[in-house]
Coordinates of C-alpha atoms in Angstrom, one line a residue:
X3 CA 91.1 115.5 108.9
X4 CA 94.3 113.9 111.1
X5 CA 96.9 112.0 110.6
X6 CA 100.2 112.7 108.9
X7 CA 98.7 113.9 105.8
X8 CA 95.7 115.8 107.1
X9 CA 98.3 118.3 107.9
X10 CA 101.0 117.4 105.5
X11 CA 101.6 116.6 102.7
X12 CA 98.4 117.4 101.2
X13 CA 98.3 120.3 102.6
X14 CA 101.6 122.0 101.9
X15 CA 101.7 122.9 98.1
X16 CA 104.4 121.0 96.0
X17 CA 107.9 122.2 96.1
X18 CA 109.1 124.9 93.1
X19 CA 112.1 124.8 90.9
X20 CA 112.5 126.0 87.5
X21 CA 113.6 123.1 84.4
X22 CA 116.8 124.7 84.6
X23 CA 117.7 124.5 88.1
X24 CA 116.0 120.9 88.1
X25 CA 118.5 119.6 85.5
X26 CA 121.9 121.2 87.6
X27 CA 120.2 118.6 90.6
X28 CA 120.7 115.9 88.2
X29 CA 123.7 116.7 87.2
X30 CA 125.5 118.1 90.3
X31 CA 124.0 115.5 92.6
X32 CA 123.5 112.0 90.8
X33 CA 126.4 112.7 88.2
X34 CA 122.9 112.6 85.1
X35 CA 124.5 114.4 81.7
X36 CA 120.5 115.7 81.0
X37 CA 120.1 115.7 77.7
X38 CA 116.2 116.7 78.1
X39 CA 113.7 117.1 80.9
X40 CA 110.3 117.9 80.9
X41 CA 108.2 118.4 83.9
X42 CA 105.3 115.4 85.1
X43 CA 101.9 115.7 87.1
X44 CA 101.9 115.1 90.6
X45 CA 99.5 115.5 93.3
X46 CA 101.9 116.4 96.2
X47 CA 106.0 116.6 94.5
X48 CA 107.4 117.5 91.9
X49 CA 108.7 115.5 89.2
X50 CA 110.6 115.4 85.6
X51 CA 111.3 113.4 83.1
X52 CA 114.7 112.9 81.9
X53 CA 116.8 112.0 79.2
X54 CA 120.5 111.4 80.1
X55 CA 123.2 108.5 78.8
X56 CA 120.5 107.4 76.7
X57 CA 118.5 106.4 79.4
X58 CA 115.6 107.8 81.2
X59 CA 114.6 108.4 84.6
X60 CA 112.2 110.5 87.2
X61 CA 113.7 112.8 89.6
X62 CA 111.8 113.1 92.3
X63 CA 111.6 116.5 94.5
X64 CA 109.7 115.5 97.4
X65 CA 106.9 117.9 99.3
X66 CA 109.0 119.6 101.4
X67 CA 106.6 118.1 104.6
X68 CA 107.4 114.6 103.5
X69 CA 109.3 112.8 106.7
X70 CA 112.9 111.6 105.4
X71 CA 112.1 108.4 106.9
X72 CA 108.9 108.1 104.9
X73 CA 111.1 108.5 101.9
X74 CA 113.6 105.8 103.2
X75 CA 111.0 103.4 103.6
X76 CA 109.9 103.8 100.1
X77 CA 113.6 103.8 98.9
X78 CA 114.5 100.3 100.9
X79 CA 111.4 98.5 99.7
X80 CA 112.1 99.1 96.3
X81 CA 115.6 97.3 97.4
X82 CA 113.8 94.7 98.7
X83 CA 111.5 93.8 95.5
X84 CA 114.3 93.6 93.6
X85 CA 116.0 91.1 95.5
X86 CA 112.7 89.1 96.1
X87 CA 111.6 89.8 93.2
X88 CA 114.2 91.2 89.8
X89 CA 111.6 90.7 86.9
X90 CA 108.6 93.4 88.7
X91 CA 108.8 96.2 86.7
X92 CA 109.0 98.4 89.5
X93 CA 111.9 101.4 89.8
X94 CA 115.4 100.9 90.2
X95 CA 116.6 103.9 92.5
X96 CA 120.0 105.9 91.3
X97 CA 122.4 107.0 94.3
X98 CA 123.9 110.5 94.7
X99 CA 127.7 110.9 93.6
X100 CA 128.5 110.6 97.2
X101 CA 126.5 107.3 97.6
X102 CA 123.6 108.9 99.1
X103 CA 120.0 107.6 98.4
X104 CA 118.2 111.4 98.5
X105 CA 120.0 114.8 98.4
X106 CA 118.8 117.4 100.2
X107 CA 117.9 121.1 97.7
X108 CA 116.5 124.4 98.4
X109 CA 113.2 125.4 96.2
X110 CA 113.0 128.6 94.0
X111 CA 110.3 129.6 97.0
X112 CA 113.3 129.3 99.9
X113 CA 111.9 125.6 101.2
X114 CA 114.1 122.5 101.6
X115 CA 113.2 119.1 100.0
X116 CA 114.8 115.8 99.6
X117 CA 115.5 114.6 96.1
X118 CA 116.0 111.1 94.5
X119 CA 115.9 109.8 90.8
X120 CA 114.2 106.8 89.6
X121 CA 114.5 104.9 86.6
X122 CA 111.7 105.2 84.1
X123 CA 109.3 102.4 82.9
X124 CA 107.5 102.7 79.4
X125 CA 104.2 102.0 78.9
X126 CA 100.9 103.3 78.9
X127 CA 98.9 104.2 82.1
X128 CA 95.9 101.8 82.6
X129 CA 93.2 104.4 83.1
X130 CA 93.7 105.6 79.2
X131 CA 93.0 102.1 78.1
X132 CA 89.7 100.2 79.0
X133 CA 90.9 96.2 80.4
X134 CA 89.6 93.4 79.2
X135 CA 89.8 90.0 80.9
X136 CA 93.1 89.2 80.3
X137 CA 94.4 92.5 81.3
X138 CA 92.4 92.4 84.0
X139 CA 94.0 89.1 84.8
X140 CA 97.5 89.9 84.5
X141 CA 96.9 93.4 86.9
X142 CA 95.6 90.6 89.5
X143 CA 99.0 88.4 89.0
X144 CA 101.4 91.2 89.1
X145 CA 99.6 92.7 92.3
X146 CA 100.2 89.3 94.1
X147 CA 103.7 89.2 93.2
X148 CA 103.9 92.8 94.4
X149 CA 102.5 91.8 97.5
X150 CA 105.2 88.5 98.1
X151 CA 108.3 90.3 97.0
X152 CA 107.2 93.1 100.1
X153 CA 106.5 89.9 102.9
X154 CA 108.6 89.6 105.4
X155 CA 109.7 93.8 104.8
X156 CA 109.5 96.2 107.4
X157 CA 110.4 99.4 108.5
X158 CA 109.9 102.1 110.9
X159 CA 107.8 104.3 109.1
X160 CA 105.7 101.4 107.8
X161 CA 103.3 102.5 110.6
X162 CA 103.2 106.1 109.6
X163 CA 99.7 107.6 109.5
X164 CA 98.3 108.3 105.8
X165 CA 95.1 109.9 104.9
X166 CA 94.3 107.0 102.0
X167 CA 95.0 104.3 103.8
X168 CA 91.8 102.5 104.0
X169 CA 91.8 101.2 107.8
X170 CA 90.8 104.5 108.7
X171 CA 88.4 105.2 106.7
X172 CA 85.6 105.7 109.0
X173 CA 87.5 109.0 110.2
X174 CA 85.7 110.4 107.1
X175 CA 82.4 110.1 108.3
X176 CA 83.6 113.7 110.1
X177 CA 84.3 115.3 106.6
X178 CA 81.0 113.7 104.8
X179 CA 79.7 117.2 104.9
X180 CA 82.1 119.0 102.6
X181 CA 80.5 116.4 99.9
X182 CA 77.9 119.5 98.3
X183 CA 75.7 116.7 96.5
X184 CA 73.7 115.4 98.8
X185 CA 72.6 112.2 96.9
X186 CA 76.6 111.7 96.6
X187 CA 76.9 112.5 100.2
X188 CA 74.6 109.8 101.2
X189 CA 75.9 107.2 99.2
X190 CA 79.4 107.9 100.8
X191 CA 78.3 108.0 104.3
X192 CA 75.9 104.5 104.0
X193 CA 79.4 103.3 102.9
X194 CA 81.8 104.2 105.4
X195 CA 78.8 103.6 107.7
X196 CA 79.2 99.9 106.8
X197 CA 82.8 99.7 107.3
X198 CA 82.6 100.8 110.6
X199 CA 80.2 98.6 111.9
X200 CA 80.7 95.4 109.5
X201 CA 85.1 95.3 108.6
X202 CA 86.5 97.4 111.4
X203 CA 86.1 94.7 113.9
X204 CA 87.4 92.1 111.8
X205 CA 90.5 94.1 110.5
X206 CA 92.8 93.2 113.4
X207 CA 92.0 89.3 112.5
X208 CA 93.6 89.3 109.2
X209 CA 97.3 88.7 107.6
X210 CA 98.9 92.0 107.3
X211 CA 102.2 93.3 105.6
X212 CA 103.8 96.2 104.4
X213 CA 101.6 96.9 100.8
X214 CA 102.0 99.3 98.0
X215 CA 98.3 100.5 98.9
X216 CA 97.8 102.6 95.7
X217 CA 98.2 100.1 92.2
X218 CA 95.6 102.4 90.4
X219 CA 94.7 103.5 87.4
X220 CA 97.2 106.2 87.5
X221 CA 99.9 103.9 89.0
X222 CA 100.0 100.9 86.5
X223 CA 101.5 100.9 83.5
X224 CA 100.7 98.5 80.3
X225 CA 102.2 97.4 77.0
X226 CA 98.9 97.2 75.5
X227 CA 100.1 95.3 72.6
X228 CA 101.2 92.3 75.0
X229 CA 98.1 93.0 77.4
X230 CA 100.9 92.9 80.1
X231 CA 101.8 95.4 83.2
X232 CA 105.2 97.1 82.1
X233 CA 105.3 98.7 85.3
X234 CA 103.8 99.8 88.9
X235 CA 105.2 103.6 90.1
X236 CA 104.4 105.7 93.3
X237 CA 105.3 103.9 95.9
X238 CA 104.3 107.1 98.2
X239 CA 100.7 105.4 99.8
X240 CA 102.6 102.6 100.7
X241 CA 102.3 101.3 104.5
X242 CA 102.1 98.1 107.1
X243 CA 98.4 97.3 106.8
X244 CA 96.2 93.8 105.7
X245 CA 97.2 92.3 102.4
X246 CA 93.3 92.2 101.7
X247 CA 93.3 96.2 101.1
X248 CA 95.9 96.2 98.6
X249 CA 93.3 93.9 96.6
X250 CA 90.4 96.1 97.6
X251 CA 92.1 99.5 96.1
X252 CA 92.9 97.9 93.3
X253 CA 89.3 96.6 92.7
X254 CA 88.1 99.7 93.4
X255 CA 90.2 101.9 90.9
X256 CA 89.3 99.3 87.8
X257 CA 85.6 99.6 88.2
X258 CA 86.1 103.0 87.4
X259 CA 86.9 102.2 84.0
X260 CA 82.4 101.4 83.9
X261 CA 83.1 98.0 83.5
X262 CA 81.1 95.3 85.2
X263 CA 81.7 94.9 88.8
X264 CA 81.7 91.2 88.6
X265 CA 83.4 90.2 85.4
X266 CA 86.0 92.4 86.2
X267 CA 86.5 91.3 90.5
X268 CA 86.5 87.5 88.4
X269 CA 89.2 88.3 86.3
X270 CA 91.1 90.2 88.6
X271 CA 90.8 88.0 91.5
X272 CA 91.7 84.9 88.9
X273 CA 94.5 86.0 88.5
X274 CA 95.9 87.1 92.0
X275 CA 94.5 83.6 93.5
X276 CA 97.1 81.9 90.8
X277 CA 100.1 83.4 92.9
X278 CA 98.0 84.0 96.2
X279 CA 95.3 82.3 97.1
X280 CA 92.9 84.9 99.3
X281 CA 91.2 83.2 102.6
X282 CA 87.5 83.0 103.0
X283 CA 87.4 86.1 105.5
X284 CA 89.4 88.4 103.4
X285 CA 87.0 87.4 100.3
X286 CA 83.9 88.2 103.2
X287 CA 85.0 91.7 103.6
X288 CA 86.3 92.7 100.1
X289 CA 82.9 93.9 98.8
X290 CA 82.7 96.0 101.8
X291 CA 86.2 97.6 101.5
X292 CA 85.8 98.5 97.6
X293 CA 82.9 100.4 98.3
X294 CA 84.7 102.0 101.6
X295 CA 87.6 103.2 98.8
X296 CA 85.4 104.2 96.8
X297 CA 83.3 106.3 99.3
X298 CA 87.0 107.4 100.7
X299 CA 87.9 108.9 97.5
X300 CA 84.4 111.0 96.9
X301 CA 85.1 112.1 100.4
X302 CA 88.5 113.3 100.2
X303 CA 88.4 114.9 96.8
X304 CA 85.6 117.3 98.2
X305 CA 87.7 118.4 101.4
X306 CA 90.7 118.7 98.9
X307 CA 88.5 121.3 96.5
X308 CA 87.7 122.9 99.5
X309 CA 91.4 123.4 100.6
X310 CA 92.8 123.6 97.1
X311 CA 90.1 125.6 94.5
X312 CA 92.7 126.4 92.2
X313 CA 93.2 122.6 91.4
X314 CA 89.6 121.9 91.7
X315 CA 89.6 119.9 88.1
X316 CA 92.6 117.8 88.4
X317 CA 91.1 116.9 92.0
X318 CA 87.7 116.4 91.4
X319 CA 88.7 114.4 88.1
X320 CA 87.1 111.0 89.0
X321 CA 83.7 112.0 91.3
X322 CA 82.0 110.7 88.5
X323 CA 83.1 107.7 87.9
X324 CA 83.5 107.3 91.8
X325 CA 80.0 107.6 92.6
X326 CA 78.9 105.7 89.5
X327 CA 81.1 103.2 90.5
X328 CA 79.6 103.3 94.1
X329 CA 75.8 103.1 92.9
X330 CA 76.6 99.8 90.9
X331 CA 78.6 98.5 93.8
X332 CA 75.5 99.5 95.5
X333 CA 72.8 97.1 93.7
X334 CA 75.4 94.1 94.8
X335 CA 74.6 91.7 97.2
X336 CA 78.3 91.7 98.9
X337 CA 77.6 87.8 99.3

């Protein structure tokens, strides 16, 4: 596959460490009196939930192939946003007693892995709801604010190579073949076909920046009452690539809710333009890049079953709705 995480994190299974051990990290490390913990999905780390001082927070273990300065980068941006930015609902990071931002652990299974602890944000994850307009909406708004409290960021691992990040998608054309279906194969190849030969040229001529590359489904969180974002979590796809693609993932991870394709682009694009107003060429190649996500994700979920049959129905969770959400894309004139 290449890159970083065709033989990293993705790869490497997630680190291992019983409840018990997990809340003596808390405690020992970041000074947390854990009053409860309970552990959280994850593709890659491992994660729990915890009560402590009345509050709740995350604590992250990372993969134990995750780069320290990947985790940095993740840690400073957060800094950043809440300086640009103090009313996102994005994590506040907790230091170690000794001031640290991660502290380094040894797993049940002998590896080493950095550890950090978040604060939690309420709310309910977007993909159990279905959005409406003015959901829709506000997800567009609270994306563009994302994407101005991150401008003028950087860091040194903002270049690091990442198997979702979307610039490279026509890599995947190599691993079209571990797609089984071979109507879903085609549909993902004519895709990242297109990409290469119609945005690929153009990428280099449009405004890039450091983006959260991953405000999905899975990744927003809603106070359905209020039809409001209450938060955006994972900051681990992030990387320095154009502002157009954070848009385009986005896009791409609504339509998988079956709604229309252009009622929901309208409302979500309504709302970003309030804050940040897209330019004609980034609006040119944002049919094009949706379907490329889309096609990315088919792709990558059948190499990951391959690699990985034991999670084969927590991977493989969303092929239907990806490549239903492909064939309407499909009947689109990009125009």
């Amino acid at each position: 596959m290449g890159g970083r995480e065709g033989a990293g994190v993705l790869d490497v299974k997630p680190p291992q460490l019983a409840d018990e051990a997990a809340a003596r990290v808390a405690s020992e490390q970041f000074g947390l009196a854990v009053e409860d913990l309970a552990p959280l999905e994850s593709e890659r780390d491992l994660n729990f939930r915890l009560r402590a001082g009345g509050r709740e927070w995350v604590l992250k273990i990372a993969n134990p192939a995750e780069p320290p300065e990947v985790l940095d980068f993740q840690l400073r941006a957060l800094a950043h946003i809440a300086a640009r930015d103090p009313e996102l609902p994005v994590p506040r990071a907790l230091t170690t007693r000794s001031g640290e931002s991660t502290a380094q652990i040894l797993g049940s299974d002998g590896r080493r892995s950095r550890v950090r602890v978040l604060s939690f944000l309420p709310g309910t994850l977007l993909s159990g709801v279905e959005p409406g307009p003015e959901l829709l909406r506000n997800v567009g708004v609270t994306l563009a604010r994302l994407g101005r409290a991150l401008r003028g960021f950087f860091h040194p691992a903002a270049g690091h190579e990442l198997l979702w990040d979307l610039k490279l998608a026509a890599r995947l054309l190599e691993r079209g073949g571990e797609i089984a279906d071979p109507a879903r194969r085609e549909l993902a190849e004519r895709w990242l076909r297109r990409f290469e030969t119609r945005v690929l040229p153009a990428l280099p001529g449009l405004r890039a920046q450091v983006i959260h590359n991953d405000v999905s489904r899975h990744n927003t969180l809603i106070d359905p009452q209020h039809q409001r974002v209450s938060g955006i979590i994972d900051f681990g796809d992030m990387l320095h690539a154009p502002l157009i693609n954070d848009v385009a993932v986005t896009l791409a991870e609504t339509l998988l809710a079956g709604n229309d394709p252009i009622a929901t682009a309208r409302a979500l694009l309504g709302g970003y333009c309030e804050v940040e107003p897209l330019q004609p060429e980034e609006l040119t190649l944002l049919c094009e890049l949706v379907g490329a996500r889309l096609a990315m994700g088919l792709v990558i979920s059948a190499w990951r079953v391959g690699q990985h049959p034991e999670n084969a129905e927590y991977i493989s969770g969303d092929d239907a709705a990806l490549e239903r959400a492909l064939g309407r894309l499909n009947e689109i004139e990009p125009e």
